[in-house]
XYZ file of N, CA and C in Angstrom:
597
model
N 69.444 -14.684 36.626
C 69.840 -14.285 35.760
C 70.120 -13.510 35.441
N 71.759 -12.869 36.068
C 71.789 -11.177 36.553
C 71.974 -9.988 35.309
N 71.249 -9.850 34.935
C 71.651 -7.896 34.093
C 70.269 -8.201 33.530
N 69.473 -9.167 33.670
C 67.938 -8.670 33.390
C 66.904 -9.464 34.022
N 64.598 -7.707 33.366
C 64.320 -8.157 34.649
C 63.279 -9.567 34.421
N 63.459 -10.147 35.522
C 62.631 -11.158 35.799
C 61.016 -10.643 35.677
N 59.441 -10.377 34.902
C 59.190 -10.307 35.801
C 58.537 -12.101 35.879
N 57.811 -11.694 37.278
C 56.748 -13.744 37.881
C 55.248 -12.713 38.016
N 54.732 -13.714 37.281
C 53.056 -13.407 36.480
C 53.094 -12.507 37.785
N 52.899 -12.762 39.176
C 52.664 -12.570 39.882
C 52.933 -10.856 39.420
N 53.745 -10.400 39.720
C 54.601 -8.487 39.577
C 53.386 -8.657 38.492
N 53.842 -8.968 36.717
C 53.066 -8.472 35.875
C 51.866 -8.204 35.994
N 51.096 -8.843 36.516
C 49.750 -8.732 36.740
C 49.157 -7.605 36.958
N 50.226 -7.187 38.481
C 49.812 -6.627 38.634
C 50.226 -5.027 38.888
N 51.314 -5.140 37.168
C 51.938 -3.581 36.443
C 50.498 -3.450 35.643
N 50.592 -4.607 35.213
C 49.654 -3.753 33.762
C 47.990 -3.846 35.195
N 47.828 -4.081 36.432
C 46.483 -3.224 36.903
C 46.981 -1.283 37.378
N 48.365 -1.279 38.153
C 48.906 -0.221 38.135
C 48.683 0.972 36.583
N 49.090 -0.032 35.670
C 48.896 0.266 34.333
C 47.169 1.126 33.801
N 46.844 0.192 34.135
C 45.015 1.010 33.463
C 44.688 1.522 34.674
N 45.318 1.300 36.091
C 44.791 2.584 36.109
C 44.919 4.441 37.036
N 46.516 4.141 36.082
C 46.848 5.624 35.439
C 46.158 6.247 34.907
N 45.883 5.265 33.723
C 46.003 5.890 33.158
C 44.285 6.089 31.894
N 43.175 5.573 33.008
C 41.749 5.786 33.388
C 42.207 7.066 33.844
N 43.258 7.013 35.341
C 43.057 8.394 35.634
C 43.191 10.031 35.535
N 44.235 9.895 34.775
C 44.839 10.569 33.564
C 43.921 11.159 32.545
N 42.833 9.364 31.630
C 42.620 10.426 30.990
C 40.418 10.613 31.361
N 40.951 10.968 31.971
C 39.266 11.258 33.619
C 40.204 13.092 33.698
N 40.502 13.260 33.788
C 41.859 14.749 34.572
C 41.651 15.540 33.297
N 41.334 14.796 31.871
C 41.786 14.751 30.542
C 40.331 15.620 29.272
N 40.033 14.564 30.123
C 38.616 14.911 28.861
C 37.486 14.902 29.289
N 36.230 15.729 30.078
C 35.501 16.249 30.773
C 34.510 14.471 30.473
N 33.449 14.616 31.002
C 32.633 13.536 31.489
C 31.805 13.094 30.632
N 31.378 14.799 30.539
C 29.747 14.742 28.808
C 30.698 14.900 27.688
N 31.432 15.163 27.635
C 32.520 15.031 26.229
C 32.575 13.583 26.426
N 32.756 12.464 26.929
C 33.073 11.023 26.899
C 31.873 10.471 27.206
N 30.863 11.307 27.213
C 29.446 10.068 26.816
C 28.407 10.473 25.748
N 28.527 11.842 25.694
C 27.993 12.375 24.271
C 28.802 12.615 23.147
N 28.340 13.337 22.223
C 28.857 12.819 21.059
C 28.480 14.685 20.600
N 30.096 15.627 20.499
C 29.704 17.387 20.329
C 29.411 17.573 18.955
N 28.360 17.789 18.844
C 27.952 18.978 17.143
C 26.934 19.077 17.636
N 26.267 19.840 15.915
C 25.155 19.179 16.099
C 25.388 18.497 14.208
N 23.612 17.835 14.178
C 23.874 16.906 12.281
C 23.556 18.867 11.682
N 23.628 17.455 10.571
C 23.139 18.964 9.708
C 21.667 19.400 8.780
N 20.652 18.264 9.775
C 19.107 18.538 9.892
C 18.466 19.531 10.577
N 19.975 19.826 11.728
C 19.055 19.870 12.980
C 20.389 21.861 12.278
N 21.524 21.590 11.994
C 21.479 22.914 11.549
C 20.199 23.757 10.040
N 20.044 22.421 10.005
C 18.948 23.328 8.490
C 18.056 23.810 9.036
N 17.138 23.599 10.166
C 16.398 24.091 10.735
C 16.728 25.008 11.807
N 17.304 25.092 12.453
C 18.354 26.464 12.948
C 17.233 27.513 11.983
N 18.937 27.846 11.146
C 18.938 27.739 8.704
C 17.609 28.628 8.653
N 16.475 27.835 8.597
C 15.117 28.071 8.193
C 14.679 28.978 9.423
N 14.546 28.920 10.959
C 14.418 29.588 11.573
C 13.934 30.434 11.843
N 15.382 31.288 11.027
C 16.509 32.562 11.135
C 15.207 33.281 10.566
N 15.642 31.938 9.126
C 15.454 33.138 8.034
C 14.440 33.321 8.718
N 12.728 33.341 8.761
C 12.189 33.271 8.622
C 11.758 33.826 10.038
N 12.866 35.042 10.622
C 12.133 36.003 11.579
C 13.157 36.910 10.813
N 14.204 36.341 11.099
C 14.761 37.839 9.310
C 13.566 38.494 8.453
N 13.094 38.264 7.986
C 12.178 37.945 6.809
C 10.874 39.143 7.579
N 9.934 38.672 8.894
C 10.091 39.646 9.164
C 9.689 40.777 9.174
N 11.576 40.554 10.107
C 12.135 41.177 11.356
C 13.032 42.951 10.567
N 13.550 42.504 9.521
C 14.204 43.385 9.076
C 13.760 44.824 8.572
N 12.451 44.372 7.793
C 12.211 45.139 6.619
C 11.233 45.973 8.218
N 11.219 45.649 8.583
C 10.582 46.616 9.787
C 11.807 47.401 10.391
N 12.375 46.956 10.771
C 13.905 47.556 11.043
C 13.980 48.715 10.985
N 13.830 48.172 9.273
C 14.265 49.160 7.851
C 13.760 50.438 8.114
N 12.224 50.160 8.237
C 10.720 51.203 8.222
C 11.360 51.531 9.303
N 11.457 51.438 10.710
C 11.605 52.353 11.223
C 12.713 53.493 11.462
N 14.222 52.612 10.533
C 14.449 53.261 10.995
C 14.313 55.401 9.461
N 13.090 55.176 9.122
C 13.293 55.979 7.587
C 12.055 57.263 8.460
N 11.984 55.879 8.440
C 11.115 56.664 10.074
C 10.946 58.249 10.808
N 12.311 57.727 11.374
C 12.627 58.248 12.734
C 13.588 59.501 11.501
N 13.955 58.551 9.995
C 15.303 59.802 9.960
C 14.401 61.094 9.010
N 12.403 60.357 8.614
C 11.950 62.528 8.176
C 11.344 62.463 9.105
N 11.278 62.101 10.220
C 10.316 62.556 11.394
C 11.508 63.618 12.169
N 12.562 63.331 11.917
C 13.972 64.403 12.795
C 13.752 65.281 11.465
N 14.051 65.000 10.532
C 13.243 66.202 9.005
C 12.846 66.709 9.214
N 11.748 66.600 8.835
C 10.465 67.671 10.150
C 10.320 68.418 10.748
N 11.064 68.246 11.791
C 11.586 68.626 13.128
C 12.687 69.991 12.753
N 13.568 69.825 12.083
C 14.549 70.453 11.788
C 13.846 71.521 11.001
N 12.530 71.384 9.504
C 12.703 72.548 8.805
C 11.492 72.780 9.823
N 11.266 72.344 11.175
C 9.967 72.702 11.186
C 10.471 73.959 11.666
N 11.604 73.541 12.602
C 12.653 75.024 13.495
C 13.069 76.260 12.884
N 13.490 75.455 11.286
C 14.259 76.760 10.689
C 12.918 77.396 9.886
N 11.563 77.235 9.635
C 10.101 78.438 9.309
C 10.692 78.932 10.301
N 10.539 78.553 11.792
C 10.193 79.529 13.067
C 10.929 80.492 13.134
N 12.388 79.800 12.614
C 13.741 80.776 12.779
C 13.159 81.900 11.236
N 12.848 81.699 10.538
C 12.970 82.889 9.874
C 11.891 83.794 9.558
N 10.880 82.742 10.358
C 9.483 84.481 10.176
C 9.628 84.629 11.763
N 10.122 84.170 12.211
C 10.701 85.155 14.023
C 11.636 86.657 13.015
N 12.337 86.030 12.218
C 13.428 87.093 11.880
C 13.041 88.248 11.017
N 12.182 87.429 10.032
C 11.353 88.106 8.953
C 9.969 89.292 9.768
N 9.697 88.845 10.466
C 8.902 89.915 11.816
C 9.506 90.936 12.796
N 10.867 90.705 12.979
C 11.779 91.980 13.135
C 11.742 93.154 12.315
N 11.798 92.824 11.637
C 11.729 93.962 10.278
C 10.382 93.910 8.997
N 10.380 93.353 9.185
C 8.549 93.385 8.766
C 7.847 93.903 9.462
N 6.508 94.175 9.290
C 5.149 93.908 9.676
C 4.152 93.013 8.667
N 3.643 91.887 10.188
C 3.698 90.785 8.773
C 1.677 91.414 8.596
N 1.149 90.785 7.260
C 0.216 91.668 6.181
C -0.629 90.699 5.854
N -1.675 90.801 5.239
C -2.620 90.034 4.799
C -1.381 89.218 3.146
N -0.391 90.143 2.194
C 0.324 89.731 1.631
C 1.456 89.227 2.024
N 1.806 89.466 2.546
C 3.192 87.930 3.614
C 2.636 86.234 2.973
N 3.840 86.263 2.700
C 3.265 84.388 2.246
C 5.280 83.702 1.519
N 4.746 82.672 1.692
C 6.472 82.127 1.514
C 7.964 82.501 1.791
N 7.586 83.028 -0.205
C 8.353 83.702 -0.641
C 9.006 85.337 0.026
N 8.098 85.351 0.803
C 8.270 86.427 1.868
C 9.819 86.599 2.747
N 9.366 84.943 3.243
C 10.238 84.407 4.077
C 11.832 83.307 2.959
N 12.104 83.547 1.901
C 13.747 82.874 2.118
C 14.370 83.007 1.839
N 14.578 85.174 1.953
C 15.819 85.621 2.366
C 16.062 85.100 3.248
N 15.358 84.158 4.497
C 15.908 84.039 6.111
C 15.935 82.596 6.249
N 16.080 81.695 5.164
C 15.968 80.713 5.223
C 16.974 79.615 5.217
N 17.147 78.442 5.466
C 18.852 78.871 5.336
C 18.963 77.113 4.653
N 19.182 76.959 3.087
C 18.692 76.035 2.217
C 20.064 75.785 1.065
N 20.236 74.685 0.116
C 20.490 74.922 -0.652
C 21.976 75.899 -1.716
N 20.192 75.791 -2.315
C 20.077 76.323 -3.338
C 18.325 76.041 -4.150
N 18.002 76.920 -4.618
C 16.685 76.603 -5.464
C 16.828 75.634 -7.205
N 16.036 74.386 -6.924
C 16.199 73.510 -7.693
C 14.769 73.986 -8.133
N 15.889 74.105 -9.665
C 13.719 73.997 -10.948
C 13.832 73.123 -12.526
N 14.266 71.420 -11.560
C 14.613 70.597 -12.355
C 13.889 69.625 -11.780
N 13.743 69.036 -10.486
C 13.374 67.758 -9.855
C 12.088 68.212 -10.007
N 11.134 66.478 -9.365
C 9.748 65.814 -9.665
C 9.949 65.577 -7.961
N 9.186 66.342 -7.064
C 8.782 66.033 -5.890
C 7.768 64.543 -5.269
N 7.460 64.448 -4.522
C 6.681 63.480 -4.361
C 5.456 64.880 -3.828
N 3.927 64.230 -4.044
C 2.806 65.277 -3.486
C 2.416 64.109 -1.913
N 1.043 65.487 -2.067
C 0.830 64.735 -0.453
C 0.366 63.519 -0.809
N -0.309 62.814 -0.351
C -0.546 61.525 -0.344
C -2.222 61.113 -0.495
N -1.964 60.639 -1.323
C -3.477 60.538 -2.221
C -2.818 61.438 -3.523
N -1.817 61.625 -4.088
C -1.250 62.362 -4.791
C -0.376 62.171 -5.936
N 0.565 62.330 -6.456
C 1.103 61.753 -7.448
C 2.353 62.781 -7.219
N 2.518 63.080 -7.829
C 4.040 64.118 -8.233
C 4.033 66.008 -7.919
N 4.887 66.088 -7.734
C 4.620 68.164 -7.341
C 5.749 68.329 -8.718
N 5.747 69.217 -9.086
C 6.833 69.958 -10.318
C 7.876 71.624 -9.739
N 8.984 70.958 -9.715
C 9.865 71.677 -9.289
C 10.262 72.681 -10.267
N 9.826 72.355 -11.354
C 9.843 73.885 -12.447
C 8.747 74.331 -13.335
N 7.522 74.647 -12.177
C 6.157 75.183 -12.532
C 6.250 76.943 -12.436
N 6.386 77.988 -13.243
C 6.214 79.063 -12.441
C 5.509 79.899 -11.662
N 5.974 80.561 -10.755
C 5.195 80.912 -9.504
C 5.697 79.551 -8.398
N 6.611 78.552 -8.076
C 6.190 78.095 -7.577
C 8.222 77.432 -7.270
N 9.043 77.583 -5.848
C 9.978 77.559 -6.281
C 10.998 76.526 -4.797
N 11.287 75.303 -5.663
C 11.619 74.365 -4.227
C 13.320 74.484 -4.212
N 13.591 74.526 -1.958
C 14.563 74.833 -1.834
C 15.039 73.713 -1.745
N 16.372 73.333 -1.681
C 17.428 71.713 -1.999
C 17.505 72.285 0.142
N 17.655 71.453 0.152
C 18.487 72.063 2.503
C 19.139 71.324 2.293
N 19.664 71.215 3.384
C 21.335 70.924 4.176
C 20.739 69.835 4.082
N 19.206 69.337 4.755
C 19.604 67.437 5.185
C 18.908 66.539 4.127
N 19.272 67.143 2.522
C 18.457 66.456 1.215
C 17.355 66.581 1.173
N 16.603 66.882 2.113
C 14.697 67.517 1.334
C 14.905 68.521 1.458
N 13.220 68.285 0.546
C 13.922 69.509 -0.937
C 11.647 70.247 -0.275
N 11.742 71.014 0.470
C 10.981 72.366 0.309
C 10.325 73.464 -0.488
N 8.656 72.926 -0.595
C 8.199 73.335 -2.058
C 7.353 75.004 -1.835
N 7.452 75.474 -2.272
C 6.878 77.121 -1.365
C 5.709 77.523 -3.227
N 5.188 78.518 -2.851
C 3.947 79.257 -4.081
C 3.756 80.427 -3.586
N 3.803 81.245 -4.719
C 4.199 82.768 -4.489
C 2.878 83.032 -4.358
N 2.062 82.441 -4.987
C 0.501 82.715 -4.695
C -0.348 82.543 -2.951
N 0.721 82.024 -2.622
C -0.248 81.033 -1.182
C 0.511 82.630 -0.715
N -0.529 83.157 0.063
C -0.055 83.973 1.187
C -1.832 84.166 2.244
N -1.228 85.299 3.604
C -2.183 85.505 4.532
C -3.340 86.588 3.740
N -4.530 85.474 4.023
C -5.376 86.612 3.228
C -6.217 87.473 4.712
N -5.416 87.551 5.745
C -5.842 88.972 6.869
C -4.821 88.412 7.683
N -3.921 89.560 8.506
C -3.850 88.857 9.839
C -4.508 88.374 11.419
N -5.556 88.067 10.856
C -5.972 87.244 11.925
C -4.833 86.251 12.412
N -5.643 85.754 13.467
C -5.308 83.851 13.668
C -5.232 83.316 13.655
N -6.360 83.062 12.728
C -6.394 81.400 12.042
C -5.838 81.362 10.412
N -5.275 82.853 9.745
C -5.368 82.946 8.482
C -3.616 82.471 8.328
N -3.655 80.840 7.591
C -2.600 80.244 7.753
C -1.582 80.477 6.162
N -0.356 79.739 6.255
C 0.684 79.985 4.842
C 1.452 78.158 5.236
N 1.676 78.189 3.893
C 1.295 76.561 3.866
C 2.838 75.936 2.463
N 3.788 75.079 3.811
C 4.824 75.420 2.690
C 4.530 73.333 2.014
N 5.632 72.928 1.116
C 5.066 71.586 0.675
C 6.825 70.022 1.436
N 6.818 69.805 2.169
C 8.254 69.300 2.131
C 7.863 67.321 1.885
N 8.380 67.949 1.057
C 9.482 66.645 1.132
C 10.934 65.044 1.568
N 10.698 64.658 2.399
C 12.148 64.572 2.788
C 13.158 63.907 2.058
N 12.349 62.933 1.072
C 13.844 62.373 0.754
C 13.732 63.175 -0.413
N 12.552 64.133 -0.576
C 13.599 65.233 -2.354
C 13.840 64.495 -3.978
N 13.115 62.866 -4.119
C 13.401 63.037 -4.650
C 12.063 61.675 -4.579
N 11.656 61.800 -6.265
C 9.918 61.725 -6.274
C 9.277 59.909 -5.854
N 9.030 58.899 -5.511
C 8.575 57.294 -4.571
C 8.023 56.672 -5.414
N 7.382 57.401 -7.500
C 6.921 57.114 -7.547
C 5.245 56.266 -7.925
N 4.571 56.227 -6.377
C 2.812 56.036 -5.706
C 2.920 56.994 -5.384
N 1.124 56.864 -5.160
C 1.008 57.557 -3.787
C -0.292 57.806 -1.935
N 1.044 56.594 -2.361
C 1.307 56.183 -0.557
C 2.238 55.920 0.028
N 2.436 55.422 0.837
C 3.750 55.238 1.482
C 4.623 55.837 1.915
N 6.164 55.541 2.856
C 7.029 56.211 2.877
C 7.684 57.740 2.132
N 7.726 59.021 2.537
C 8.919 59.726 1.208
C 7.956 60.384 1.207
N 6.325 60.238 1.050
C 5.663 60.858 0.794
C 5.255 62.971 1.431
N 4.664 63.997 0.515
C 4.979 65.192 1.410
C 4.360 65.424 2.490
N 4.900 66.573 3.008
C 3.831 66.988 4.241
C 3.561 67.818 4.034
N 2.423 68.243 4.043
C 2.923 69.737 4.286
C 2.424 71.153 5.472
N 2.785 71.563 5.572
C 3.731 72.618 6.898
C 2.698 74.157 6.645
N 1.456 74.384 8.064
C 0.887 75.382 8.021
C 1.042 76.232 9.446
N 2.011 76.876 8.480
C 2.268 78.696 9.600
C 1.708 79.449 8.989
N 1.068 80.227 10.702
C -0.098 80.812 11.600
C 0.325 82.460 11.278
N -0.459 83.171 12.058
C 0.173 84.366 11.363
C 1.209 84.966 12.926
N -0.029 83.739 14.030
C 0.875 84.484 15.228
C 1.635 83.271 15.431
N 1.911 82.306 14.752
C 3.961 81.372 14.519
C 3.547 80.486 14.513
N 2.378 80.125 14.895
C 1.908 78.367 15.575
C 2.292 77.690 14.352
N 2.633 76.400 14.349
C 3.258 75.337 13.435
C 2.273 74.662 13.491
N 1.682 73.648 12.162
C 0.758 72.427 12.294
C 0.244 71.716 10.361
N 1.104 69.960 10.974
C 1.020 69.792 9.157
C -0.867 69.396 9.685
């Protein structure tokens, strides 16, 4: 009959075969073999196990990282304070002779600090509790880096021998931690007559 497409059994079978072949070729190009064979993603149990492992790692790692950052900060404050004291001592020596009466208070005019703190309570050395900034004859200098340097009027060289020293107490965070030991405790800095310094 004209005007109509008549499929013979042979031509229809061949058409279906060609159609299947074309579709399989298209799917093979669009979808990777691994995606067609294996499901993608994680199960809930796998996700919970991964989160638990990460939580355990974070529990042990994060405090150590934070402590390392704090220790590095306090070490930098200590070095900065060392340099300030050494410079103040050098400037003092340019204008004055060192004697047995020379003490930390004599270096105050040559130090770089924000103000004299008379109200704060700071940490003492490890093993001791606290130090007051309002004690008579003692001065707490608030430094630009947030630390507090405590000096004592009664502290002075006993002689000009090289083994004589005066000392300063440095609280790196400038506040009382409430403990006898641990990070943030004060550090004693010793300045000898020959300019040598140690802790």
